[in-house]
CSV table of N, CA and C in Angstrom, one decimal:
chain,number,residue,atom,x,y,z
D,266,UNK,N,218.1,90.3,116.6
D,266,UNK,CA,218.1,88.9,116.5
D,266,UNK,C,216.7,88.3,116.6
D,267,UNK,N,216.5,87.3,115.9
D,267,UNK,CA,215.2,86.6,115.9
D,267,UNK,C,215.1,85.6,117.1
D,268,UNK,N,213.9,85.6,117.7
D,268,UNK,CA,213.7,84.6,118.8
D,268,UNK,C,213.7,83.2,118.3
D,269,UNK,N,214.3,82.3,119.0
D,269,UNK,CA,214.3,80.9,118.6
D,269,UNK,C,213.0,80.2,119.0
D,270,UNK,N,212.4,79.5,118.0
D,270,UNK,CA,211.2,78.8,118.2
D,270,UNK,C,211.5,77.3,118.0
D,271,UNK,N,211.3,76.5,119.1
D,271,UNK,CA,211.6,75.1,118.9
D,271,UNK,C,210.6,74.4,118.0
D,272,UNK,N,211.1,73.4,117.2
D,272,UNK,CA,210.3,72.7,116.2
D,272,UNK,C,210.4,71.2,116.6
D,273,UNK,N,209.3,70.5,116.3
D,273,UNK,CA,209.2,69.1,116.6
D,273,UNK,C,208.6,68.4,115.3
D,274,UNK,N,208.7,67.1,115.2
D,274,UNK,CA,208.2,66.3,114.1
D,274,UNK,C,206.9,65.6,114.5
D,275,UNK,N,205.9,65.7,113.7
D,275,UNK,CA,204.7,65.0,113.9
D,275,UNK,C,204.9,63.5,113.7
D,276,UNK,N,204.4,62.6,114.6
D,276,UNK,CA,204.7,61.2,114.4
D,276,UNK,C,203.7,60.6,113.3
D,277,UNK,N,202.7,61.4,112.9
D,277,UNK,CA,201.7,60.9,111.9
D,277,UNK,C,202.2,61.3,110.5
D,278,UNK,N,202.3,62.6,110.2
D,278,UNK,CA,202.6,63.0,108.8
D,278,UNK,C,204.1,63.2,108.6
D,279,UNK,N,204.9,63.2,109.7
D,279,UNK,CA,206.3,63.3,109.6
D,279,UNK,C,206.8,64.8,109.2
D,280,UNK,N,205.9,65.7,109.3
D,280,UNK,CA,206.3,67.1,109.0
D,280,UNK,C,206.8,67.8,110.3
D,281,UNK,N,207.8,68.7,110.0
D,281,UNK,CA,208.4,69.4,111.1
D,281,UNK,C,207.6,70.7,111.3
D,282,UNK,N,207.1,71.0,112.5
D,282,UNK,CA,206.3,72.2,112.7
D,282,UNK,C,206.8,72.8,114.0
D,283,UNK,N,206.4,74.1,114.2
D,283,UNK,CA,206.7,74.7,115.5
D,283,UNK,C,206.0,74.0,116.7
D,284,UNK,N,206.7,73.8,117.8
D,284,UNK,CA,206.2,73.0,118.9
D,284,UNK,C,204.8,73.4,119.3
D,285,UNK,N,204.5,74.7,119.3
D,285,UNK,CA,203.2,75.2,119.8
D,285,UNK,C,202.0,74.8,118.9
D,286,UNK,N,202.3,74.4,117.7
D,286,UNK,CA,201.2,73.9,116.8
D,286,UNK,C,200.9,72.4,116.9
D,287,UNK,N,201.6,71.7,117.8
D,287,UNK,CA,201.5,70.3,117.9
D,287,UNK,C,200.9,69.9,119.3
D,288,UNK,N,200.3,68.8,119.4
D,288,UNK,CA,199.9,68.2,120.7
D,288,UNK,C,200.9,67.2,121.2
D,289,UNK,N,201.2,67.3,122.4
D,289,UNK,CA,202.2,66.4,123.0
D,289,UNK,C,201.5,65.2,123.7
D,290,UNK,N,202.0,64.0,123.5
D,290,UNK,CA,201.6,62.8,124.2
D,290,UNK,C,202.8,62.4,125.0
D,291,UNK,N,202.6,62.3,126.4
D,291,UNK,CA,203.7,62.0,127.3
D,291,UNK,C,203.6,60.7,127.9
D,292,UNK,N,204.7,60.0,128.1
D,292,UNK,CA,204.8,58.7,128.8
D,292,UNK,C,205.7,58.9,129.9
D,293,UNK,N,205.3,58.5,131.1
D,293,UNK,CA,206.2,58.4,132.3
D,293,UNK,C,205.8,57.1,133.0
D,294,UNK,N,206.3,57.0,134.3
D,294,UNK,CA,206.1,55.8,135.0
D,294,UNK,C,204.7,55.5,135.3
D,295,UNK,N,203.8,56.5,135.4
D,295,UNK,CA,202.4,56.3,135.7
D,295,UNK,C,201.6,55.9,134.5
D,296,UNK,N,202.0,56.1,133.3
D,296,UNK,CA,201.3,55.8,132.1
D,296,UNK,C,201.5,56.8,131.0
D,297,UNK,N,200.5,56.8,130.1
D,297,UNK,CA,200.5,57.7,128.9
D,297,UNK,C,199.4,58.7,129.1
D,298,UNK,N,199.8,60.0,128.8
D,298,UNK,CA,198.9,61.1,129.0
D,298,UNK,C,198.9,62.0,127.8
D,299,UNK,N,197.8,62.7,127.7
D,299,UNK,CA,197.7,63.9,126.7
D,299,UNK,C,198.2,65.1,127.5
D,300,UNK,N,199.3,65.7,127.0
D,300,UNK,CA,199.9,66.8,127.6
D,300,UNK,C,199.7,68.1,126.9
D,301,UNK,N,198.5,68.7,127.2
D,301,UNK,CA,198.1,69.9,126.5
D,301,UNK,C,199.1,71.1,126.7
D,302,UNK,N,199.6,71.2,127.9
D,302,UNK,CA,200.5,72.3,128.3
D,302,UNK,C,201.9,72.0,128.0
D,303,UNK,N,202.2,70.8,127.6
D,303,UNK,CA,203.6,70.4,127.2
D,303,UNK,C,204.6,70.6,128.3
D,304,UNK,N,204.2,70.3,129.6
D,304,UNK,CA,205.0,70.5,130.7
D,304,UNK,C,205.2,69.2,131.5
D,305,UNK,N,204.5,68.1,131.2
D,305,UNK,CA,204.7,66.9,132.0
D,305,UNK,C,206.0,66.3,131.8
D,306,UNK,N,206.6,65.6,132.8
D,306,UNK,CA,207.9,65.0,132.6
D,306,UNK,C,207.7,63.7,131.8
D,307,UNK,N,208.8,63.2,131.3
D,307,UNK,CA,208.8,61.9,130.6
D,307,UNK,C,209.0,62.1,129.1
D,308,UNK,N,209.0,60.9,128.4
D,308,UNK,CA,209.2,60.9,127.0
D,308,UNK,C,208.0,61.4,126.3
D,309,UNK,N,208.2,62.2,125.2
D,309,UNK,CA,207.1,62.8,124.5
D,309,UNK,C,207.1,62.5,123.1
D,310,UNK,N,205.9,62.5,122.5
D,310,UNK,CA,205.7,62.4,121.1
D,310,UNK,C,204.7,63.4,120.7
D,311,UNK,N,204.8,63.9,119.4
D,311,UNK,CA,204.0,65.1,119.0
D,311,UNK,C,203.1,64.7,117.8
D,312,UNK,N,201.9,65.2,117.8
D,312,UNK,CA,200.9,65.0,116.8
D,312,UNK,C,200.4,66.4,116.3
D,313,UNK,N,200.2,66.5,115.0
D,313,UNK,CA,199.5,67.7,114.5
D,313,UNK,C,198.1,67.7,115.1
D,314,UNK,N,197.4,68.8,115.1
D,314,UNK,CA,196.1,68.9,115.7
D,314,UNK,C,195.0,68.6,114.7
D,315,UNK,N,195.1,67.5,114.0
D,315,UNK,CA,194.0,67.1,113.1
D,315,UNK,C,193.9,65.6,113.1
D,316,UNK,N,192.7,65.1,112.8
D,316,UNK,CA,192.5,63.6,112.9
D,316,UNK,C,193.2,62.8,111.9
D,317,UNK,N,193.6,63.4,110.7
D,317,UNK,CA,194.3,62.7,109.7
D,317,UNK,C,195.7,62.2,110.2
D,318,UNK,N,196.3,63.1,111.0
D,318,UNK,CA,197.6,62.7,111.5
D,318,UNK,C,197.5,61.7,112.6
D,319,UNK,N,196.4,61.7,113.4
D,319,UNK,CA,196.1,60.7,114.4
D,319,UNK,C,195.9,59.4,113.7
D,320,UNK,N,195.2,59.3,112.6
D,320,UNK,CA,194.9,58.1,111.9
D,320,UNK,C,196.2,57.5,111.3
D,321,UNK,N,197.0,58.4,110.8
D,321,UNK,CA,198.3,58.0,110.2
D,321,UNK,C,199.3,57.4,111.3
D,322,UNK,N,199.3,58.1,112.5
D,322,UNK,CA,200.1,57.6,113.6
D,322,UNK,C,199.7,56.3,114.1
D,323,UNK,N,198.3,56.1,114.1
D,323,UNK,CA,197.8,54.8,114.5
D,323,UNK,C,198.2,53.7,113.5
D,324,UNK,N,198.0,54.0,112.2
D,324,UNK,CA,198.3,53.1,111.1
D,324,UNK,C,199.8,52.7,111.1
D,325,UNK,N,200.6,53.7,111.2
D,325,UNK,CA,202.1,53.5,111.1
D,325,UNK,C,202.7,53.1,112.4
D,326,UNK,N,201.9,53.1,113.5
D,326,UNK,CA,202.4,52.9,114.9
D,326,UNK,C,203.5,53.9,115.3
D,327,UNK,N,203.3,55.1,114.9
D,327,UNK,CA,204.2,56.2,115.1
D,327,UNK,C,204.3,56.5,116.6
D,328,UNK,N,203.2,56.5,117.3
D,328,UNK,CA,203.2,56.8,118.8
D,328,UNK,C,203.9,55.7,119.5
D,329,UNK,N,203.6,54.5,119.1
D,329,UNK,CA,204.2,53.3,119.8
D,329,UNK,C,205.7,53.3,119.6
D,330,UNK,N,206.2,53.7,118.5
D,330,UNK,CA,207.6,53.7,118.2
D,330,UNK,C,208.3,54.8,118.9
D,331,UNK,N,207.7,56.0,119.0
D,331,UNK,CA,208.3,57.1,119.6
D,331,UNK,C,208.3,57.0,121.1
D,332,UNK,N,207.2,56.5,121.7
D,332,UNK,CA,207.1,56.3,123.1
D,332,UNK,C,207.7,55.0,123.7
D,333,UNK,N,208.1,54.1,122.7
D,333,UNK,CA,208.7,52.8,123.1
D,333,UNK,C,207.8,52.0,124.0
D,334,UNK,N,206.5,52.0,123.7
D,334,UNK,CA,205.5,51.2,124.5
D,334,UNK,C,204.3,50.9,123.7
D,335,UNK,N,203.7,49.8,124.0
D,335,UNK,CA,202.4,49.4,123.3
D,335,UNK,C,201.3,50.3,123.8
D,336,UNK,N,200.5,50.8,122.8
D,336,UNK,CA,199.4,51.7,123.2
D,336,UNK,C,198.1,50.9,122.9
D,337,UNK,N,197.2,51.0,123.9
D,337,UNK,CA,195.9,50.3,123.9
D,337,UNK,C,194.9,51.0,123.0
D,338,UNK,N,194.0,50.2,122.5
D,338,UNK,CA,192.9,50.8,121.7
D,338,UNK,C,192.1,51.8,122.5
D,339,UNK,N,192.0,51.6,123.8
D,339,UNK,CA,191.2,52.6,124.6
D,339,UNK,C,191.9,53.9,124.6
D,340,UNK,N,193.2,54.0,124.6
D,340,UNK,CA,193.9,55.3,124.6
D,340,UNK,C,193.7,56.0,123.2
D,341,UNK,N,193.7,55.2,122.1
D,341,UNK,CA,193.4,55.8,120.8
D,341,UNK,C,192.0,56.3,120.8
D,342,UNK,N,191.0,55.6,121.4
D,342,UNK,CA,189.7,56.0,121.4
D,342,UNK,C,189.6,57.3,122.2
D,343,UNK,N,190.3,57.4,123.3
D,343,UNK,CA,190.3,58.6,124.2
D,343,UNK,C,190.9,59.8,123.4
D,344,UNK,N,192.0,59.5,122.6
D,344,UNK,CA,192.6,60.5,121.8
D,344,UNK,C,191.6,61.0,120.7
D,345,UNK,N,190.9,60.1,120.1
D,345,UNK,CA,189.9,60.5,119.1
D,345,UNK,C,188.8,61.4,119.7
D,346,UNK,N,188.3,61.0,120.8
D,346,UNK,CA,187.3,61.9,121.4
D,346,UNK,C,187.9,63.2,121.9
D,347,UNK,N,189.1,63.3,122.3
D,347,UNK,CA,189.8,64.5,122.7
D,347,UNK,C,189.9,65.4,121.4
D,348,UNK,N,190.3,64.8,120.3
D,348,UNK,CA,190.4,65.6,119.1
D,348,UNK,C,189.0,66.1,118.6
D,349,UNK,N,188.0,65.3,118.8
D,349,UNK,CA,186.6,65.7,118.4
D,349,UNK,C,186.2,66.9,119.2
D,350,UNK,N,186.5,66.9,120.5
D,350,UNK,CA,186.0,67.9,121.4
D,350,UNK,C,186.8,69.2,121.3
D,351,UNK,N,188.1,69.1,121.1
D,351,UNK,CA,189.0,70.3,121.2
D,351,UNK,C,189.4,70.8,119.8
D,352,UNK,N,189.4,70.0,118.8
D,352,UNK,CA,189.8,70.5,117.5
D,352,UNK,C,188.7,70.3,116.5
D,353,UNK,N,187.6,71.1,116.6
D,353,UNK,CA,186.4,70.9,115.7
D,353,UNK,C,186.8,71.0,114.3
D,354,UNK,N,187.5,72.0,113.9
D,354,UNK,CA,188.0,72.2,112.6
D,354,UNK,C,189.5,71.7,112.5
D,355,UNK,N,190.0,71.5,111.3
D,355,UNK,CA,191.4,71.1,111.2
D,355,UNK,C,192.2,72.3,111.7
D,356,UNK,N,193.4,71.9,112.2
D,356,UNK,CA,194.3,73.0,112.7
D,356,UNK,C,194.7,73.9,111.5
D,357,UNK,N,195.2,75.1,111.9
D,357,UNK,CA,195.6,76.0,110.9
D,357,UNK,C,196.7,75.4,110.0
D,358,UNK,N,196.5,75.6,108.8
D,358,UNK,CA,197.5,75.0,107.8
D,358,UNK,C,198.5,76.0,107.6
D,359,UNK,N,199.7,75.7,108.0
D,359,UNK,CA,200.8,76.7,107.8
D,359,UNK,C,202.0,75.9,107.3
D,360,UNK,N,202.1,75.9,106.0
D,360,UNK,CA,203.2,75.1,105.4
D,360,UNK,C,204.1,76.1,104.6
């Protein structure tokens, strides 16, 4: 039998991908966080690991809709710098 791999939908491009290929953004009572290890409690939204999906999510308000909260410009700026530091090249394209 084949092992089950959980899939999630990117809030930017709307593509369904394996969970390990996506970055989780978590919201709980303390605020909104980048959840690299995908273990934080609370509501989560997922983004592909490339800037294009981040820009699409910002334009379409995908993160705000998924997390059911208004997201500040500062958080988007922090996300952009996180993407620049951690994902120098576009994520592996596996379609």
